[in-house]
mmCIF file of C-alpha atoms in Angstrom:
data_model
loop_
_atom_site.group_PDB
_atom_site.id
_atom_site.type_symbol
_atom_site.label_atom_id
_atom_site.label_comp_id
_atom_site.label_asym_id
_atom_site.label_seq_id
_atom_site.Cartn_x
_atom_site.Cartn_y
_atom_site.Cartn_z
ATOM 1 C CA MET A 15 -0.143 -0.030 -0.025
ATOM 2 C CA GLU A 16 1.201 3.453 -1.035
ATOM 3 C CA LEU A 17 2.233 6.083 1.831
ATOM 4 C CA ASN A 18 -0.791 8.379 0.730
ATOM 5 C CA SER A 19 -3.156 5.524 1.153
ATOM 6 C CA ILE A 20 -1.915 4.579 4.620
ATOM 7 C CA GLN A 21 -1.967 8.126 5.614
ATOM 8 C CA ALA A 22 -5.554 8.241 4.493
ATOM 9 C CA THR A 23 -6.616 5.290 6.187
ATOM 10 C CA GLU A 24 -4.962 6.437 9.463
ATOM 11 C CA LEU A 25 -6.713 9.827 9.364
ATOM 12 C CA LEU A 26 -10.124 8.381 8.689
ATOM 13 C CA ALA A 27 -9.672 5.950 11.530
ATOM 14 C CA LYS A 28 -8.748 8.917 13.822
ATOM 15 C CA LEU A 29 -11.678 10.955 12.502
ATOM 16 C CA HIS A 30 -14.020 8.220 13.406
ATOM 17 C CA LYS A 31 -12.775 7.827 16.692
ATOM 18 C CA LYS A 32 -13.155 11.445 17.321
ATOM 19 C CA SER A 33 -16.697 11.363 16.100
ATOM 20 C CA GLN A 34 -17.449 8.479 18.331
ATOM 21 C CA ASN A 35 -16.248 10.366 21.358
ATOM 22 C CA GLN A 36 -18.449 13.349 20.423
ATOM 23 C CA GLU A 37 -15.614 15.563 19.380
ATOM 24 C CA ASN A 38 -16.095 17.700 16.671
ATOM 25 C CA VAL A 39 -14.139 16.921 13.402
ATOM 26 C CA LEU A 40 -12.645 20.202 12.138
ATOM 27 C CA SER A 41 -11.241 21.002 8.694
ATOM 28 C CA ALA A 42 -10.575 24.034 6.491
ATOM 29 C CA GLY A 43 -9.816 25.104 3.088
ATOM 30 C CA VAL A 44 -6.596 26.966 2.824
ATOM 31 C CA GLY A 45 -4.640 28.893 0.107
ATOM 32 C CA THR A 46 -1.703 30.067 1.698
ATOM 33 C CA ALA A 47 1.072 28.372 4.016
ATOM 34 C CA ILE A 48 0.353 31.186 6.715
ATOM 35 C CA THR A 49 -3.290 30.344 7.045
ATOM 36 C CA ALA A 50 -2.347 26.526 7.087
ATOM 37 C CA LYS A 51 0.029 27.201 10.042
ATOM 38 C CA THR A 52 -2.717 29.108 11.829
ATOM 39 C CA CYS A 53 -4.964 26.085 11.245
ATOM 40 C CA GLU A 54 -2.317 23.701 12.492
ATOM 41 C CA VAL A 55 -1.945 25.658 15.764
ATOM 42 C CA SER A 56 -5.697 25.737 16.253
ATOM 43 C CA ASP A 57 -5.877 21.934 15.941
ATOM 44 C CA ALA A 58 -7.564 21.462 12.687
ATOM 45 C CA ASP A 59 -7.819 17.784 11.710
ATOM 46 C CA PHE A 60 -6.897 18.203 8.143
ATOM 47 C CA LEU A 61 -6.619 20.738 5.524
ATOM 48 C CA VAL A 62 -7.428 21.179 1.861
ATOM 49 C CA VAL A 63 -5.348 23.458 -0.359
ATOM 50 C CA TYR A 64 -7.321 25.485 -2.608
ATOM 51 C CA ASN A 65 -6.273 27.652 -5.723
ATOM 52 C CA SER A 66 -7.422 30.901 -3.913
ATOM 53 C CA GLY A 67 -4.116 31.698 -2.312
ATOM 54 C CA SER A 68 -3.081 34.573 -4.474
ATOM 55 C CA TYR A 69 -6.487 35.892 -4.716
ATOM 56 C CA ARG A 70 -7.107 35.776 -0.976
ATOM 57 C CA ARG A 71 -3.709 37.257 0.175
ATOM 58 C CA SER A 72 -4.604 40.463 -1.768
ATOM 59 C CA ASN A 73 -8.147 40.470 -0.308
ATOM 60 C CA THR A 74 -9.724 39.966 -3.920
ATOM 61 C CA GLY A 75 -13.344 38.903 -3.871
ATOM 62 C CA GLY A 76 -13.709 35.535 -2.179
ATOM 63 C CA PHE A 77 -14.705 33.654 -5.032
ATOM 64 C CA ALA A 78 -12.318 34.979 -7.498
ATOM 65 C CA ASP A 79 -11.023 31.202 -7.525
ATOM 66 C CA LEU A 80 -14.048 30.220 -9.339
ATOM 67 C CA LEU A 81 -13.413 32.244 -12.358
ATOM 68 C CA SER A 82 -11.105 31.977 -15.308
ATOM 69 C CA TYR A 83 -8.156 33.801 -14.029
ATOM 70 C CA GLY A 84 -5.931 30.931 -13.938
ATOM 71 C CA ASP A 85 -5.316 27.190 -14.038
ATOM 72 C CA ALA A 86 -7.016 25.901 -10.836
ATOM 73 C CA ASN A 87 -5.316 22.471 -10.836
ATOM 74 C CA LEU A 88 -1.837 23.861 -11.413
ATOM 75 C CA GLN A 89 -2.537 26.785 -8.908
ATOM 76 C CA VAL A 90 -3.261 24.094 -6.261
ATOM 77 C CA LEU A 91 0.051 22.034 -7.153
ATOM 78 C CA ALA A 92 2.104 25.354 -6.772
ATOM 79 C CA ALA A 93 0.475 26.286 -3.554
ATOM 80 C CA GLY A 94 1.016 22.768 -2.339
ATOM 81 C CA LYS A 95 4.855 23.376 -2.663
ATOM 82 C CA GLU A 96 4.307 26.321 -0.059
ATOM 83 C CA VAL A 97 1.984 24.476 2.171
ATOM 84 C CA LEU A 98 3.108 20.929 2.643
ATOM 85 C CA PRO A 99 6.530 21.671 3.847
ATOM 86 C CA ILE A 100 5.159 24.292 6.519
ATOM 87 C CA VAL A 101 2.558 21.745 8.066
ATOM 88 C CA PRO A 102 4.389 18.203 7.792
ATOM 89 C CA ASP A 103 2.340 16.890 10.807
ATOM 90 C CA VAL A 104 -1.080 17.680 9.291
ATOM 91 C CA PRO A 105 -2.731 15.779 6.658
ATOM 92 C CA VAL A 106 -3.218 17.638 3.586
ATOM 93 C CA LEU A 107 -5.577 17.179 0.601
ATOM 94 C CA ALA A 108 -5.840 18.820 -2.709
ATOM 95 C CA GLY A 109 -8.776 20.874 -4.266
ATOM 96 C CA VAL A 110 -9.211 19.427 -7.758
ATOM 97 C CA CYS A 111 -11.218 20.848 -10.597
ATOM 98 C CA GLY A 112 -12.928 17.813 -11.927
ATOM 99 C CA THR A 113 -14.652 19.676 -14.750
ATOM 100 C CA ASP A 114 -10.988 20.779 -16.340
ATOM 101 C CA PRO A 115 -11.111 19.853 -19.912
ATOM 102 C CA TYR A 116 -7.346 19.786 -20.364
ATOM 103 C CA LYS A 117 -6.409 17.265 -17.530
ATOM 104 C CA VAL A 118 -6.195 13.548 -18.162
ATOM 105 C CA MET A 119 -7.605 13.136 -14.661
ATOM 106 C CA GLU A 120 -5.913 9.914 -13.909
ATOM 107 C CA GLN A 121 -2.480 11.500 -14.563
ATOM 108 C CA HIS A 122 -3.393 14.629 -12.614
ATOM 109 C CA LEU A 123 -4.414 12.421 -9.476
ATOM 110 C CA GLN A 124 -0.976 10.710 -9.754
ATOM 111 C CA GLU A 125 0.652 14.272 -9.654
ATOM 112 C CA VAL A 126 -1.414 15.014 -6.677
ATOM 113 C CA LYS A 127 -0.236 12.038 -4.798
ATOM 114 C CA LYS A 128 3.285 12.230 -6.028
ATOM 115 C CA GLN A 129 3.413 15.923 -4.464
ATOM 116 C CA GLY A 130 2.380 14.562 -1.054
ATOM 117 C CA PHE A 131 -1.109 15.166 -0.820
ATOM 118 C CA ILE A 132 -3.171 12.318 0.860
ATOM 119 C CA GLY A 133 -6.616 13.106 -0.806
ATOM 120 C CA VAL A 134 -8.842 15.396 -2.783
ATOM 121 C CA GLN A 135 -12.008 17.592 -2.628
ATOM 122 C CA ASN A 136 -13.953 18.698 -5.622
ATOM 123 C CA TYR A 137 -12.974 22.275 -5.825
ATOM 124 C CA PRO A 138 -13.403 24.636 -7.667
ATOM 125 C CA THR A 139 -17.071 23.078 -7.915
ATOM 126 C CA VAL A 140 -19.806 23.992 -10.169
ATOM 127 C CA GLY A 141 -22.055 23.068 -7.330
ATOM 128 C CA ILE A 142 -21.880 26.786 -6.109
ATOM 129 C CA ILE A 143 -23.133 27.891 -9.349
ATOM 130 C CA ASP A 144 -26.856 28.022 -10.006
ATOM 131 C CA GLY A 145 -29.591 29.712 -12.458
ATOM 132 C CA THR A 146 -29.195 29.642 -16.225
ATOM 133 C CA PHE A 147 -25.278 29.426 -16.162
ATOM 134 C CA ARG A 148 -25.468 26.387 -14.190
ATOM 135 C CA ARG A 149 -28.106 24.761 -16.439
ATOM 136 C CA THR A 150 -26.014 25.587 -19.541
ATOM 137 C CA LEU A 151 -22.969 23.900 -17.885
ATOM 138 C CA GLU A 152 -24.805 20.809 -17.120
ATOM 139 C CA SER A 153 -26.364 20.491 -20.622
ATOM 140 C CA THR A 154 -23.089 21.170 -22.463
ATOM 141 C CA GLY A 155 -21.178 18.354 -20.528
ATOM 142 C CA MET A 156 -19.385 20.421 -18.132
ATOM 143 C CA GLY A 157 -21.430 19.723 -15.260
ATOM 144 C CA TYR A 158 -21.236 18.226 -11.577
ATOM 145 C CA ASP A 159 -21.122 14.481 -12.787
ATOM 146 C CA LEU A 160 -17.577 15.267 -14.010
ATOM 147 C CA GLU A 161 -16.795 15.809 -10.333
ATOM 148 C CA VAL A 162 -18.251 12.625 -9.269
ATOM 149 C CA LYS A 163 -16.079 10.809 -11.929
ATOM 150 C CA MET A 164 -13.034 12.680 -10.509
ATOM 151 C CA ILE A 165 -13.746 11.432 -7.094
ATOM 152 C CA ARG A 166 -14.426 7.919 -8.243
ATOM 153 C CA LYS A 167 -10.886 7.879 -9.983
ATOM 154 C CA ALA A 168 -9.408 9.277 -6.787
ATOM 155 C CA HIS A 169 -11.137 6.498 -4.783
ATOM 156 C CA GLU A 170 -9.581 3.969 -7.012
ATOM 157 C CA GLN A 171 -6.260 5.401 -6.518
ATOM 158 C CA GLY A 172 -6.307 5.096 -2.895
ATOM 159 C CA LEU A 173 -6.898 8.775 -2.096
ATOM 160 C CA LEU A 174 -9.139 10.141 0.720
ATOM 161 C CA THR A 175 -11.928 11.666 -0.916
ATOM 162 C CA VAL A 176 -13.861 14.571 0.775
ATOM 163 C CA PRO A 177 -16.378 16.064 -1.601
ATOM 164 C CA TYR A 178 -18.766 18.961 -1.471
ATOM 165 C CA VAL A 179 -22.332 18.203 -2.255
ATOM 166 C CA PHE A 180 -25.366 20.545 -2.292
ATOM 167 C CA ASP A 181 -28.251 18.312 -2.300
ATOM 168 C CA SER A 182 -29.326 14.775 -1.464
ATOM 169 C CA ASP A 183 -29.185 13.694 -5.167
ATOM 170 C CA GLN A 184 -25.412 14.673 -5.529
ATOM 171 C CA ALA A 185 -24.784 13.248 -1.953
ATOM 172 C CA GLN A 186 -26.067 9.838 -3.280
ATOM 173 C CA LYS A 187 -23.836 9.988 -6.380
ATOM 174 C CA MET A 188 -20.751 10.772 -4.399
ATOM 175 C CA VAL A 189 -21.212 8.128 -1.843
ATOM 176 C CA HIS A 190 -21.647 5.556 -4.632
ATOM 177 C CA ALA A 191 -18.466 6.819 -6.177
ATOM 178 C CA GLY A 192 -16.676 6.162 -2.985
ATOM 179 C CA ALA A 193 -16.647 9.292 -1.002
ATOM 180 C CA ASP A 194 -15.065 8.702 2.450
ATOM 181 C CA ILE A 195 -16.315 12.110 3.911
ATOM 182 C CA ILE A 196 -19.458 14.214 2.901
ATOM 183 C CA VAL A 197 -19.074 18.008 3.198
ATOM 184 C CA VAL A 198 -22.559 19.334 2.957
ATOM 185 C CA HIS A 199 -22.355 23.132 1.405
ATOM 186 C CA PHE A 200 -25.185 25.448 2.276
ATOM 187 C CA GLY A 201 -24.438 27.749 -0.730
ATOM 188 C CA LEU A 202 -24.052 31.493 -1.129
ATOM 189 C CA LYS A 203 -25.965 34.791 -0.899
ATOM 190 C CA SER A 204 -24.591 38.171 -0.677
ATOM 191 C CA GLN A 205 -24.988 38.807 3.189
ATOM 192 C CA LEU A 206 -26.353 37.106 6.164
ATOM 193 C CA ALA A 207 -30.025 37.735 6.928
ATOM 194 C CA ILE A 208 -31.042 38.907 10.552
ATOM 195 C CA GLY A 209 -33.678 37.961 12.911
ATOM 196 C CA THR A 210 -36.549 35.853 11.956
ATOM 197 C CA GLN A 211 -35.360 35.659 8.409
ATOM 198 C CA GLN A 212 -32.209 34.197 9.279
ATOM 199 C CA ALA A 213 -33.857 31.553 11.698
ATOM 200 C CA GLN A 214 -36.144 30.550 8.851
ATOM 201 C CA ILE A 215 -32.852 29.963 6.595
ATOM 202 C CA ARG A 216 -31.238 28.101 9.384
ATOM 203 C CA GLN A 217 -34.332 25.821 9.667
ATOM 204 C CA THR A 218 -34.344 25.137 5.874
ATOM 205 C CA CYS A 219 -30.722 24.224 6.171
ATOM 206 C CA LEU A 220 -31.222 21.795 8.908
ATOM 207 C CA MET A 221 -34.027 20.046 7.150
ATOM 208 C CA GLU A 222 -31.796 19.617 4.117
ATOM 209 C CA LEU A 223 -28.763 18.564 6.209
ATOM 210 C CA ARG A 224 -31.006 15.686 7.860
ATOM 211 C CA LYS A 225 -32.311 14.512 4.396
ATOM 212 C CA ILE A 226 -28.518 14.313 3.132
ATOM 213 C CA ILE A 227 -27.682 12.382 6.361
ATOM 214 C CA LYS A 228 -30.594 9.938 5.905
ATOM 215 C CA VAL A 229 -29.686 9.502 2.209
ATOM 216 C CA VAL A 230 -25.933 8.958 2.823
ATOM 217 C CA HIS A 231 -26.221 6.738 5.890
ATOM 218 C CA LYS A 232 -28.849 4.491 4.157
ATOM 219 C CA ILE A 233 -26.021 3.498 1.563
ATOM 220 C CA LYS A 234 -22.889 3.735 3.716
ATOM 221 C CA PRO A 235 -23.814 4.203 7.588
ATOM 222 C CA GLN A 236 -20.062 4.811 8.382
ATOM 223 C CA THR A 237 -19.677 7.725 6.104
ATOM 224 C CA LEU A 238 -18.662 10.928 8.263
ATOM 225 C CA ILE A 239 -20.564 13.988 7.461
ATOM 226 C CA LEU A 240 -19.396 17.637 7.872
ATOM 227 C CA CYS A 241 -21.094 20.972 7.006
ATOM 228 C CA HIS A 242 -19.943 24.295 5.460
ATOM 229 C CA GLY A 243 -22.058 27.233 5.914
ATOM 230 C CA GLY A 244 -20.969 29.088 2.847
ATOM 231 C CA THR A 245 -21.998 32.359 3.038
ATOM 232 C CA VAL A 246 -25.629 31.450 4.324
ATOM 233 C CA LEU A 247 -24.872 30.376 7.746
ATOM 234 C CA ASN A 248 -22.465 31.735 10.502
ATOM 235 C CA GLU A 249 -20.531 29.862 13.143
ATOM 236 C CA GLN A 250 -23.379 30.178 15.683
ATOM 237 C CA ASP A 251 -25.842 28.632 13.057
ATOM 238 C CA LEU A 252 -23.370 25.782 12.402
ATOM 239 C CA VAL A 253 -23.076 25.047 16.275
ATOM 240 C CA TYR A 254 -26.958 25.182 16.395
ATOM 241 C CA LEU A 255 -26.950 22.462 13.443
ATOM 242 C CA LYS A 256 -24.772 20.227 15.538
ATOM 243 C CA GLU A 257 -26.957 20.526 18.549
ATOM 244 C CA LYS A 258 -29.985 19.336 16.663
ATOM 245 C CA THR A 259 -28.170 16.860 14.472
ATOM 246 C CA PRO A 260 -25.778 14.584 16.598
ATOM 247 C CA GLU A 261 -25.152 12.509 13.248
ATOM 248 C CA LEU A 262 -23.204 15.475 12.228
ATOM 249 C CA ALA A 263 -19.535 14.720 12.776
ATOM 250 C CA GLY A 264 -18.141 18.233 12.542
ATOM 251 C CA PHE A 265 -17.477 21.330 10.414
ATOM 252 C CA PHE A 266 -15.537 22.516 7.299
ATOM 253 C CA THR A 267 -14.725 26.033 6.876
ATOM 254 C CA THR A 268 -12.815 28.487 4.640
ATOM 255 C CA PHE A 269 -11.707 32.002 4.761
ATOM 256 C CA ALA A 270 -12.449 35.046 2.351
ATOM 257 C CA ASP A 271 -9.399 36.942 3.613
ATOM 258 C CA GLU A 272 -6.025 35.036 4.305
ATOM 259 C CA SER A 273 -3.894 38.119 4.666
ATOM 260 C CA LEU A 274 -1.593 38.237 7.584
ATOM 261 C CA ALA A 275 -3.813 40.933 9.345
ATOM 262 C CA HIS A 276 -6.865 38.322 9.583
ATOM 263 C CA GLN A 277 -5.103 35.447 11.101
ATOM 264 C CA LYS A 278 -6.346 36.221 14.380
ATOM 265 C CA ASP A 279 -9.866 36.142 12.988
ATOM 266 C CA ILE A 280 -9.181 32.718 11.581
ATOM 267 C CA GLU A 281 -8.045 31.501 15.073
ATOM 268 C CA LYS A 282 -11.343 32.852 16.599
ATOM 269 C CA GLU A 283 -13.449 31.266 14.005
ATOM 270 C CA LEU A 284 -11.827 27.833 14.566
ATOM 271 C CA GLU A 285 -11.920 28.126 18.460
ATOM 272 C CA MET A 286 -15.749 28.586 17.857
ATOM 273 C CA LEU A 287 -16.174 25.493 15.933
ATOM 274 C CA HIS A 288 -14.130 23.126 18.105
#
């Protein structure tokens, strides 16, 4: 068995033990070495390297990494050269753009393994996109199913697979593809609501989370499930979901600004989710 696969198996066993002991599993998507180090100090269980580093260092819009400003898969490999040596004791996964038409995915996943990543997540993901543009992507062969195929290939290569899902249908596909951990992403909106409106949104997310958990655990009961609030839910909302859903193993988070000035804010956010 390859070292990556051994590390992935060991991490999964550790996370299952934490979940059984009612301890929150905590992970984060990072684009810079300094944020990775902050997450290590804050006891994150594992990290996922995104293509966002150069954008978030300069406080560019949080989702610049979804646009055609660069080769996302190559950007992750470049960021990995910075991140992996800085946090040698933290398991690190790679964000992989599964819809990339210029990658022979089996070969790219081999590069991911060779560099020292122990697993993958489907990011950038079309799951964040909705409306006419999303429907067009799906109808022209550039949709979410390509991300499912990528996860399946990664699983076959012995990589840990931690995909984002946005509904129960996607969750079902990802579990059948071999997903080890499911991260439920609650999507985007321009700003958090307030008062009664935010409470209603939180309840809607709770219902969707329970639906996804039911579907996933019917297929593979041992699958760990984390949630990511996106820009819809804040840290307090996520803690509420955990209180109402004991099957939820923990949280996955990302940071809109990874500049040096915001590292203390990142520490505080991680502390709230432990």
